[in-house]
CSV table of C-alpha atoms and ligand atoms in Angstrom, one decimal:
chain,number,residue,atom,x,y,z
A,1,MET,CA,-0.3,-0.2,-0.1
A,2,GLU,CA,1.2,3.5,-0.6
A,3,LEU,CA,1.4,5.2,2.2
A,4,GLN,CA,1.5,8.8,0.8
A,5,ASP,CA,-1.7,9.6,1.1
A,6,HIS,CA,-2.2,8.6,4.5
A,7,LYS,CA,-2.5,10.7,7.6
A,8,ILE,CA,-0.4,8.9,11.0
A,9,ILE,CA,-0.5,10.5,14.1
A,10,VAL,CA,2.3,8.8,16.7
A,11,VAL,CA,1.8,9.4,20.1
A,12,GLY,CA,4.7,9.8,21.8
A,13,ALA,CA,8.6,11.2,21.5
A,14,GLY,CA,10.1,8.3,23.2
A,15,ILE,CA,12.6,6.0,21.5
A,16,GLY,CA,9.6,3.8,20.1
A,17,GLY,CA,8.0,6.5,18.3
A,18,LEU,CA,10.1,8.6,17.0
A,19,THR,CA,12.1,5.5,15.0
A,20,ALA,CA,8.2,4.7,14.3
A,21,ALA,CA,7.6,8.2,12.6
A,22,LEU,CA,10.8,8.2,11.0
A,23,ALA,CA,9.9,4.6,9.4
A,24,LEU,CA,6.8,5.4,8.4
A,25,ARG,CA,8.2,8.9,6.7
A,26,ALA,CA,10.7,7.4,4.8
A,27,ARG,CA,7.6,5.1,3.2
A,28,GLY,CA,6.0,8.5,2.4
A,29,ALA,CA,3.3,9.0,5.1
A,30,ASP,CA,2.5,12.4,6.4
A,31,VAL,CA,3.3,11.9,10.0
A,32,THR,CA,2.6,13.8,13.1
A,33,VAL,CA,4.0,13.3,16.6
A,34,PHE,CA,1.9,14.5,19.5
A,35,GLU,CA,4.3,14.6,23.1
A,36,GLN,CA,3.0,15.3,26.5
A,37,ALA,CA,6.3,17.2,27.5
A,38,GLU,CA,7.3,20.7,26.7
A,39,ALA,CA,10.7,19.2,24.7
A,40,ILE,CA,11.7,16.0,23.1
A,41,THR,CA,14.7,15.0,26.2
A,42,GLU,CA,15.5,12.1,28.1
A,43,VAL,CA,16.7,11.9,31.3
A,44,GLY,CA,20.1,11.0,32.6
A,45,ALA,CA,20.8,7.4,32.0
A,46,GLY,CA,22.9,5.0,29.7
A,47,LEU,CA,21.2,2.0,27.4
A,48,GLN,CA,23.3,-0.9,25.5
A,49,ILE,CA,22.4,-1.5,21.6
A,50,SER,CA,22.4,-4.6,20.3
A,51,PRO,CA,22.9,-5.7,17.1
A,52,ASN,CA,19.6,-6.5,16.4
A,53,GLY,CA,18.5,-2.6,17.4
A,54,ARG,CA,21.7,-1.4,14.9
A,55,VAL,CA,20.0,-2.8,12.3
A,56,VAL,CA,17.0,-0.7,12.4
A,57,LEU,CA,19.4,2.2,12.9
A,58,ARG,CA,21.5,1.6,9.8
A,59,ALA,CA,18.2,1.0,7.3
A,60,LEU,CA,16.7,4.0,8.8
A,61,GLY,CA,20.5,5.9,7.9
A,62,LEU,CA,21.9,7.0,10.7
A,63,GLU,CA,24.2,4.7,11.7
A,64,PRO,CA,27.1,6.7,11.0
A,65,ALA,CA,25.5,9.5,13.5
A,66,PHE,CA,24.8,6.9,16.1
A,67,ASP,CA,28.2,5.9,16.1
A,68,GLN,CA,29.6,9.6,16.7
A,69,VAL,CA,27.7,9.5,19.9
A,70,SER,CA,28.0,5.9,21.1
A,71,VAL,CA,30.6,3.6,22.6
A,72,GLN,CA,31.7,0.1,20.9
A,73,ALA,CA,31.6,-2.2,23.6
A,74,GLN,CA,34.4,-5.1,23.4
A,75,SER,CA,33.6,-7.7,26.3
A,76,VAL,CA,31.5,-8.6,28.7
A,77,VAL,CA,32.9,-9.2,32.3
A,78,LEU,CA,31.5,-11.0,35.4
A,79,ARG,CA,33.5,-10.2,39.0
A,80,ASP,CA,32.6,-11.7,42.2
A,81,TYR,CA,31.6,-8.5,44.7
A,82,ARG,CA,34.3,-8.7,47.2
A,83,ARG,CA,37.1,-9.8,44.8
A,84,THR,CA,38.2,-8.0,41.9
A,85,ALA,CA,39.0,-11.0,39.6
A,86,GLU,CA,37.2,-11.9,36.9
A,87,VAL,CA,34.5,-14.9,36.8
A,88,LEU,CA,34.4,-14.8,33.4
A,89,ARG,CA,35.3,-12.6,30.6
A,90,LEU,CA,33.3,-12.8,27.2
A,91,ASP,CA,35.5,-11.1,24.3
A,92,LEU,CA,32.4,-10.0,22.1
A,93,ALA,CA,35.2,-8.6,19.3
A,94,LYS,CA,36.4,-11.9,18.8
A,95,TYR,CA,33.6,-14.3,19.3
A,96,ALA,CA,31.1,-12.2,17.8
A,97,ALA,CA,33.3,-9.9,15.7
A,98,GLU,CA,30.0,-8.9,13.0
A,99,GLN,CA,27.8,-7.8,16.2
A,100,VAL,CA,28.4,-4.7,17.4
A,101,PHE,CA,27.2,-3.7,20.8
A,102,SER,CA,27.3,0.1,21.7
A,103,PHE,CA,26.9,1.6,24.8
A,104,VAL,CA,24.8,5.0,24.3
A,105,HIS,CA,23.3,8.2,26.7
A,106,ARG,CA,19.7,8.4,26.0
A,107,ALA,CA,19.7,11.7,25.4
A,108,ASP,CA,22.2,11.3,22.9
A,109,LEU,CA,20.0,8.6,21.4
A,110,ILE,CA,17.2,11.1,21.8
A,111,ASP,CA,18.9,13.9,20.1
A,112,VAL,CA,20.0,11.9,16.8
A,113,LEU,CA,16.3,10.8,16.2
A,114,ALA,CA,14.9,14.2,17.0
A,115,SER,CA,17.5,15.6,14.4
A,116,ALA,CA,16.5,13.1,11.7
A,117,VAL,CA,12.6,13.1,12.5
A,118,ARG,CA,12.8,17.2,12.1
A,119,ALA,CA,14.9,16.8,8.8
A,120,ALA,CA,12.8,14.0,7.3
A,121,GLY,CA,9.6,16.7,7.5
A,122,VAL,CA,7.7,15.0,11.0
A,123,HIS,CA,5.6,17.4,12.2
A,124,VAL,CA,6.0,17.5,15.8
A,125,ARG,CA,3.4,18.8,18.4
A,126,LEU,CA,4.5,19.5,22.0
A,127,LEU,CA,2.7,20.3,25.3
A,128,GLN,CA,-0.1,17.6,24.0
A,129,LYS,CA,-1.5,15.5,26.4
A,130,VAL,CA,-3.5,12.7,25.0
A,131,GLU,CA,-6.6,11.5,27.5
A,132,ARG,CA,-8.2,8.8,25.4
A,133,VAL,CA,-7.8,7.4,21.8
A,134,GLU,CA,-11.1,6.1,20.0
A,135,ASN,CA,-11.0,3.8,17.4
A,136,GLY,CA,-13.3,3.4,14.2
A,137,PRO,CA,-12.5,4.2,10.6
A,138,LYS,CA,-11.2,7.8,11.4
A,139,PRO,CA,-9.8,7.4,15.1
A,140,VAL,CA,-9.4,9.8,17.2
A,141,LEU,CA,-7.2,12.0,19.5
A,142,HIS,CA,-9.1,13.3,22.3
A,143,LEU,CA,-6.4,15.5,24.0
A,144,ALA,CA,-6.1,17.0,27.8
A,145,ASN,CA,-6.7,20.6,26.3
A,146,GLY,CA,-10.3,19.5,25.3
A,147,ALA,CA,-8.9,19.4,21.2
A,148,GLN,CA,-9.6,16.8,19.1
A,149,VAL,CA,-7.6,15.2,16.0
A,150,GLN,CA,-8.2,12.5,13.5
A,151,ALA,CA,-6.4,10.2,11.7
A,152,ASP,CA,-6.1,7.6,9.3
A,153,LEU,CA,-4.1,5.8,11.5
A,154,ILE,CA,-3.3,6.3,15.3
A,155,VAL,CA,-0.1,4.5,17.1
A,156,GLY,CA,0.4,4.7,20.6
A,157,ALA,CA,4.5,4.8,21.4
A,158,ASP,CA,3.4,6.6,25.1
A,159,GLY,CA,5.3,4.0,26.9
A,160,LEU,CA,4.0,2.5,30.3
A,161,HIS,CA,1.1,3.6,31.1
A,162,SER,CA,-0.5,4.2,27.2
A,163,PRO,CA,-4.1,5.5,26.7
A,164,THR,CA,-3.6,4.0,23.8
A,165,ARG,CA,-3.1,0.4,25.0
A,166,ALA,CA,-6.3,1.1,27.2
A,167,ALA,CA,-8.1,1.4,24.5
A,168,LEU,CA,-7.2,-1.7,23.0
A,169,ASN,CA,-6.8,-4.1,26.1
A,170,ARG,CA,-8.5,-4.8,29.2
A,171,ALA,CA,-6.5,-2.6,32.0
A,172,ASP,CA,-3.4,-5.3,33.1
A,173,ALA,CA,-2.5,-6.2,37.0
A,174,PRO,CA,1.4,-5.4,37.3
A,175,PHE,CA,3.1,-7.0,40.2
A,176,PHE,CA,6.1,-6.1,42.2
A,177,THR,CA,9.1,-8.7,41.3
A,178,GLY,CA,10.4,-8.0,44.8
A,179,GLN,CA,13.1,-6.0,43.3
A,180,VAL,CA,14.5,-2.3,43.6
A,181,ALA,CA,16.5,-0.4,41.3
A,182,TRP,CA,19.2,2.5,41.1
A,183,ARG,CA,20.8,4.2,38.4
A,184,THR,CA,23.2,6.9,38.4
A,185,ILE,CA,26.4,8.4,35.9
A,186,VAL,CA,29.1,9.6,37.3
A,187,PRO,CA,32.9,10.4,35.9
A,188,ASN,CA,34.9,7.8,34.5
A,189,THR,CA,37.8,8.4,37.5
A,190,VAL,CA,38.7,4.5,37.6
A,191,ASN,CA,39.7,4.1,33.5
A,192,LEU,CA,37.0,1.9,33.0
A,193,PRO,CA,37.7,0.4,29.2
A,194,ASN,CA,34.7,0.0,27.0
A,195,GLU,CA,33.6,-3.2,28.7
A,196,ALA,CA,30.2,-4.3,30.6
A,197,ASN,CA,31.0,-5.1,34.2
A,198,VAL,CA,28.4,-7.1,36.4
A,199,PHE,CA,29.7,-7.4,40.0
A,200,MET,CA,27.7,-10.3,40.9
A,201,GLY,CA,26.4,-10.6,45.1
A,202,PRO,CA,24.1,-12.3,47.3
A,203,GLY,CA,20.6,-11.2,46.7
A,204,ARG,CA,22.1,-7.8,44.3
A,205,HIS,CA,24.0,-7.1,41.5
A,206,LEU,CA,25.6,-4.2,39.8
A,207,VAL,CA,26.2,-3.5,36.0
A,208,CYS,CA,28.3,-0.7,35.1
A,209,TYR,CA,29.7,0.6,31.8
A,210,PRO,CA,31.2,3.7,30.4
A,211,LEU,CA,29.5,6.5,28.1
A,212,ARG,CA,30.4,9.4,26.1
A,213,GLY,CA,34.0,8.4,24.3
A,214,GLY,CA,34.6,7.0,28.3
A,215,SER,CA,34.3,10.0,30.2
A,216,VAL,CA,31.2,9.1,32.4
A,217,VAL,CA,30.1,5.6,33.7
A,218,ASN,CA,26.6,4.2,33.8
A,219,ILE,CA,25.4,2.6,37.0
A,220,VAL,CA,22.6,0.0,37.3
A,221,ALA,CA,22.2,-1.4,40.6
A,222,VAL,CA,19.8,-4.2,41.7
A,223,GLN,CA,18.6,-5.6,44.6
A,224,GLU,CA,15.7,-7.9,45.8
A,225,LYS,CA,13.8,-6.3,48.8
A,226,ALA,CA,10.6,-7.4,50.4
A,227,GLU,CA,9.0,-3.8,50.5
A,228,TRP,CA,7.2,-2.6,47.8
A,229,ALA,CA,8.6,0.8,45.8
A,230,ALA,CA,7.4,2.8,43.8
A,231,GLU,CA,7.4,2.3,40.1
A,232,GLY,CA,8.5,4.5,37.2
A,233,TRP,CA,12.4,5.5,37.1
A,234,HIS,CA,12.7,9.6,37.9
A,235,HIS,CA,12.1,8.9,42.5
A,236,VAL,CA,15.2,10.9,43.6
A,237,ASP,CA,16.7,8.3,46.5
A,238,ASP,CA,20.0,9.3,48.9
A,239,PRO,CA,22.8,8.2,47.6
A,240,GLU,CA,23.5,6.9,51.1
A,241,ASN,CA,20.7,4.4,50.6
A,242,LEU,CA,22.9,2.9,47.8
A,243,ARG,CA,25.9,2.8,49.2
A,244,ARG,CA,24.6,0.9,52.6
A,245,ALA,CA,22.6,-1.6,50.0
A,246,PHE,CA,26.1,-2.6,48.5
A,247,ALA,CA,28.0,-1.8,51.3
A,248,GLY,CA,30.3,-5.5,51.0
A,249,PHE,CA,31.0,-4.1,46.7
A,250,GLN,CA,35.1,-3.9,46.6
A,251,GLY,CA,37.2,-2.9,44.0
A,252,VAL,CA,36.1,-1.1,40.8
A,253,ALA,CA,32.2,-0.8,42.3
A,254,ARG,CA,33.3,0.6,45.7
A,255,ALA,CA,35.8,3.4,43.6
A,256,LEU,CA,32.3,4.1,41.6
A,257,LEU,CA,29.8,4.1,44.5
A,258,ASP,CA,31.9,5.7,46.8
A,259,GLN,CA,31.1,9.0,43.9
A,260,VAL,CA,28.0,8.8,43.7
A,261,GLU,CA,25.8,12.2,44.5
A,262,ASP,CA,22.6,11.7,42.6
A,263,VAL,CA,20.5,8.7,42.5
A,264,ARG,CA,17.2,7.7,41.2
A,265,GLN,CA,15.5,4.7,42.5
A,266,TRP,CA,12.7,2.5,41.0
A,267,GLY,CA,10.4,-0.9,41.3
A,268,LEU,CA,10.6,-3.4,39.2
A,269,PHE,CA,7.8,-4.4,38.1
A,270,ARG,CA,6.0,-7.3,36.0
A,271,HIS,CA,3.8,-6.4,33.2
A,272,PRO,CA,2.3,-8.8,30.6
A,273,VAL,CA,3.0,-8.4,27.5
A,274,ALA,CA,-0.4,-6.6,25.5
A,275,ASP,CA,-2.5,-9.4,23.9
A,276,VAL,CA,-3.8,-6.8,21.3
A,277,TRP,CA,-1.5,-4.6,19.6
A,278,GLN,CA,-3.8,-3.2,16.9
A,279,GLN,CA,-7.4,-3.5,16.0
A,280,GLY,CA,-9.2,-1.4,13.4
A,281,ARG,CA,-7.0,1.7,12.7
A,282,LEU,CA,-5.1,1.6,15.9
A,283,ALA,CA,-1.8,0.4,17.0
A,284,ILE,CA,0.8,0.3,19.8
A,285,LEU,CA,4.5,-0.5,20.3
A,286,GLY,CA,7.3,-0.2,22.7
A,287,ASP,CA,6.7,-0.1,26.2
A,288,ALA,CA,3.1,0.6,25.2
A,289,ALA,CA,2.8,-3.4,24.2
A,290,HIS,CA,5.6,-5.0,25.9
A,291,PRO,CA,7.1,-3.2,29.1
A,292,THR,CA,10.2,-5.2,30.0
A,293,LEU,CA,12.5,-5.7,33.1
A,294,PRO,CA,15.9,-4.4,32.3
A,295,PHE,CA,17.8,-7.7,32.5
A,296,MET,CA,18.2,-8.2,28.9
A,297,ALA,CA,18.9,-4.7,27.9
A,298,GLN,CA,16.1,-5.1,25.2
A,299,GLY,CA,13.7,-2.1,25.5
A,300,ALA,CA,14.8,0.3,23.5
A,301,ASN,CA,16.0,-2.4,21.1
A,302,MET,CA,12.3,-4.0,20.7
A,303,ALA,CA,11.0,-0.6,20.2
A,304,PHE,CA,13.2,-0.5,17.0
A,305,GLU,CA,12.3,-3.6,15.6
A,306,ASP,CA,8.3,-2.2,16.7
A,307,ALA,CA,8.7,0.3,14.9
A,308,TRP,CA,10.5,-1.1,11.6
A,309,VAL,CA,8.1,-3.8,11.4
A,310,LEU,CA,5.3,-1.5,11.6
A,311,ALA,CA,6.1,0.7,8.9
A,312,ASP,CA,7.4,-2.1,6.5
A,313,SER,CA,4.0,-4.5,7.3
A,314,LEU,CA,2.1,-1.1,6.1
A,315,ALA,CA,3.8,-0.6,3.6
A,316,THR,CA,3.6,-4.1,1.8
A,317,GLN,CA,0.3,-5.2,2.6
A,318,PRO,CA,-3.1,-4.1,0.7
A,319,ASP,CA,-4.6,-1.9,3.6
A,320,ILE,CA,-4.0,-0.6,6.5
A,321,GLU,CA,-6.3,-3.1,8.7
A,322,MET,CA,-4.1,-6.1,6.7
A,323,GLY,CA,-1.1,-4.1,7.4
A,324,LEU,CA,-1.6,-4.1,11.1
A,325,ALA,CA,-2.6,-7.2,11.4
A,326,GLN,CA,0.6,-8.8,9.6
A,327,TYR,CA,2.1,-6.5,12.3
A,328,GLN,CA,1.0,-8.3,15.5
A,329,ALA,CA,1.7,-11.4,14.0
A,330,ARG,CA,5.2,-10.7,12.9
A,331,ARG,CA,6.3,-9.1,16.2
A,332,HIS,CA,3.6,-10.6,19.1
A,333,GLN,CA,5.9,-13.8,19.5
A,334,ARG,CA,9.4,-12.3,19.2
A,335,ALA,CA,8.5,-9.9,21.6
A,336,SER,CA,7.3,-12.4,24.1
A,337,ARG,CA,10.4,-14.7,23.8
A,338,VAL,CA,12.1,-11.6,25.0
A,339,ILE,CA,10.3,-10.6,27.9
A,340,GLU,CA,10.4,-13.8,29.3
A,341,ALA,CA,14.1,-14.1,28.7
A,342,ALA,CA,14.6,-10.9,30.8
A,343,ASN,CA,12.0,-11.9,33.7
A,344,GLY,CA,13.8,-15.1,33.7
A,345,ASN,CA,17.7,-13.5,34.4
A,346,ALA,CA,18.4,-11.6,37.6
A,347,TRP,CA,18.5,-14.5,39.8
A,348,LYS,CA,21.7,-16.0,38.1
A,349,TYR,CA,23.1,-12.7,39.7
A,350,HIS,CA,21.9,-12.8,43.1
A,351,LEU,CA,22.7,-16.0,44.4
A,352,SER,CA,23.3,-15.9,48.0
A,353,PHE,CA,23.8,-19.1,49.4
A,354,PRO,CA,28.1,-20.2,49.6
A,355,PRO,CA,28.1,-23.2,48.4
A,356,VAL,CA,26.2,-23.0,45.7
A,357,ARG,CA,27.1,-19.3,44.2
A,358,GLY,CA,30.8,-20.8,44.7
A,359,LEU,CA,29.4,-23.8,41.9
A,360,ALA,CA,27.7,-21.7,40.4
A,361,HIS,CA,30.5,-18.7,39.8
A,362,LEU,CA,33.0,-22.0,39.0
A,363,ALA,CA,30.4,-23.1,36.1
A,364,LEU,CA,30.2,-19.7,34.6
A,365,ARG,CA,34.4,-20.1,34.9
A,366,LEU,CA,34.9,-23.3,33.7
A,367,GLY,CA,32.1,-23.0,30.8
A,368,GLY,CA,33.8,-19.6,29.6
A,369,ALA,CA,36.9,-21.2,29.9
A,370,VAL,CA,35.9,-24.4,27.9
A,371,ALA,CA,33.7,-23.0,25.4
A,372,PRO,CA,33.3,-18.9,25.8
A,373,GLU,CA,31.9,-19.1,21.8
A,374,ARG,CA,29.3,-20.8,23.0
A,375,MET,CA,28.2,-18.8,26.0
A,376,VAL,CA,28.6,-15.8,23.1
A,377,ARG,CA,26.7,-17.4,21.0
A,378,GLN,CA,23.6,-18.6,23.2
A,379,PHE,CA,21.9,-15.4,22.2
A,380,ASP,CA,21.9,-15.4,18.8
A,381,TRP,CA,18.7,-15.7,18.2
A,382,LEU,CA,18.0,-12.4,20.0
A,383,TYR,CA,21.4,-10.7,18.5
A,384,GLY,CA,21.7,-12.0,15.8
A,385,TYR,CA,18.1,-11.2,14.5
A,386,ASP,CA,17.6,-9.1,11.5
A,387,VAL,CA,14.5,-7.1,11.4
A,388,THR,CA,15.1,-5.1,8.0
A,389,ALA,CA,16.6,-8.2,6.3
A,390,GLY,CA,13.8,-8.7,3.0
A,391,SER,CA,12.0,-5.8,3.7
A,392,GLY,CA,9.8,-4.4,1.2
B,401,FAD,C1,17.4,1.7,33.9
B,401,FAD,C2,16.7,0.6,32.6
B,401,FAD,C3,18.0,0.2,31.8
B,401,FAD,C4,17.7,0.5,30.2
B,401,FAD,N1,18.6,-0.2,29.9
B,401,FAD,C5,18.1,-0.2,28.4
B,401,FAD,C6,19.0,-0.7,27.8
B,401,FAD,O1,20.2,-0.9,27.8
B,401,FAD,N2,18.7,-1.3,26.7
B,401,FAD,C7,17.5,-1.5,26.2
B,401,FAD,O2,17.3,-1.8,24.5
B,401,FAD,N3,16.3,-0.7,26.6
B,401,FAD,C8,16.8,-0.1,27.8
B,401,FAD,N4,15.7,0.2,29.1
B,401,FAD,C9,14.2,0.1,28.4
B,401,FAD,C10,13.8,0.9,27.4
B,401,FAD,O3,14.7,2.7,28.0
B,401,FAD,C11,12.7,1.5,27.3
B,401,FAD,O4,12.3,-0.1,27.1
B,401,FAD,C12,12.5,2.2,26.0
B,401,FAD,O5,13.1,3.4,26.2
B,401,FAD,C13,10.8,2.2,25.4
B,401,FAD,O6,10.5,3.3,24.4
B,401,FAD,P1,9.2,3.6,24.6
B,401,FAD,O7,9.2,4.8,23.4
B,401,FAD,O8,8.0,2.7,23.9
B,401,FAD,O9,8.8,4.5,25.3
B,401,FAD,P2,9.1,6.0,26.6
B,401,FAD,O10,10.7,6.0,26.1
B,401,FAD,O11,8.3,6.0,27.6
B,401,FAD,O12,8.4,6.7,25.7
B,401,FAD,C14,6.9,7.3,25.8
B,401,FAD,C15,7.1,8.8,25.4
B,401,FAD,O13,5.5,9.0,25.6
B,401,FAD,C16,5.1,9.9,25.9
B,401,FAD,N5,3.9,10.2,26.5
B,401,FAD,C17,3.0,9.3,27.7
B,401,FAD,N6,1.9,9.3,27.7
B,401,FAD,C18,1.6,10.4,27.2
B,401,FAD,C19,0.3,11.2,27.0
B,401,FAD,N7,-0.9,10.2,27.5
B,401,FAD,N8,0.1,11.9,25.8
B,401,FAD,C20,1.6,12.2,25.0
B,401,FAD,N9,3.0,12.1,25.1
B,401,FAD,C21,2.6,10.8,26.2
B,401,FAD,C22,6.1,9.8,26.9
B,401,FAD,O14,6.0,11.5,27.6
B,401,FAD,C23,7.7,10.0,26.4
B,401,FAD,O15,7.8,10.7,25.6
B,401,FAD,C24,16.2,0.5,30.4
B,401,FAD,C25,15.2,0.7,30.7
B,401,FAD,C26,15.6,1.1,32.2
B,401,FAD,C27,14.0,1.4,33.0
């Protein structure tokens, strides 16, 4: 189907919304993004972009701009929290040389996407909070300022509390996973090289990697905790709480924690993947369709994949309804598999009981020594997937 004559609204100028706007515009659609915030901005935090996300940036012509603002990861290193010695080192450059993993500051990625969106002629309307979305032959946005706007298609890339998801699905019941997380960025005074380090402790782990040419280090620290903590990752916390929770951590982790001055904390909640991603002339993507725990670092990468497949399906099917049906058919199973993998991942780093812990670390060490390539390759189904291959 030619998208030239179609007026498409994307709700949300996050990573998913901007990418969808670009992919749809590249197919000729007349695209307008409605964003509730007063500016297209992002919080200070890092993201890992894996090869399956990079292929979408490449297909949209954004790879050179992305490479300017990102750091290429060389390896992943697992460490015990008390010793600085490595439990396992996975050399990405050696065993997955054709797959590029990158670290990027979220604000820098958003800048790359927002510049491209503007250059492509997408209309961006800020300070437009959507209250409700109404499906129909001409779907309608109901804005908080009382205005109503019609389109041929409305795409909800409106995140965790998506009003577009609510128009397609019954409300779900997220549940607290018993884990809280902190995130922060500190100066790279430890000369952390271009690698992701995971420090594994009992009931907690800390991941860190460099950003912005290695000048700063992104930290995400996760702790098992019985008490509930609020969802949403903008809650300011006292750095002392983070330091207390990770008091036993040594070496580089300790040195980084000592520098923390500003930290956010949030509770990790599990949400079901939405059953209905599209109907009539409404569709959802990214966190609106499938919020994920951070343990596979795939939320943004999945949003990239969704955005590409949505535009591709619309362009290759005879009408909007068939395009949207194909979009959900191509995405639901894969996104669900990734989210399941993320749900199952945290406990592996959190083993508490010393003999089990020791054995697990030994198994990791031996596995890494005997078959490092197999350990790197175990996620080929995820990272080696090219959603743009064979696109129409
Ligand atoms: C700590 C942490 C670390 C992460 N690390 C990684 C990682 O390493 N790699 C990775 O791939 N992913 C990672 N993720 C996940 C990733 O950040 C998200 O999955 C991704 O940003 C989702 O993008 P989105 O566009 O779907 O939603 P969002 O980024 O939430 O964007 C939604 C947009 O919609 C707007 N909006 C919402 N409601 C309305 C409304 N009613 N009206 C108008 N506008 C509205 C919002 O203002 C926002 O701009 C991480 C997440 C966390 C919390």
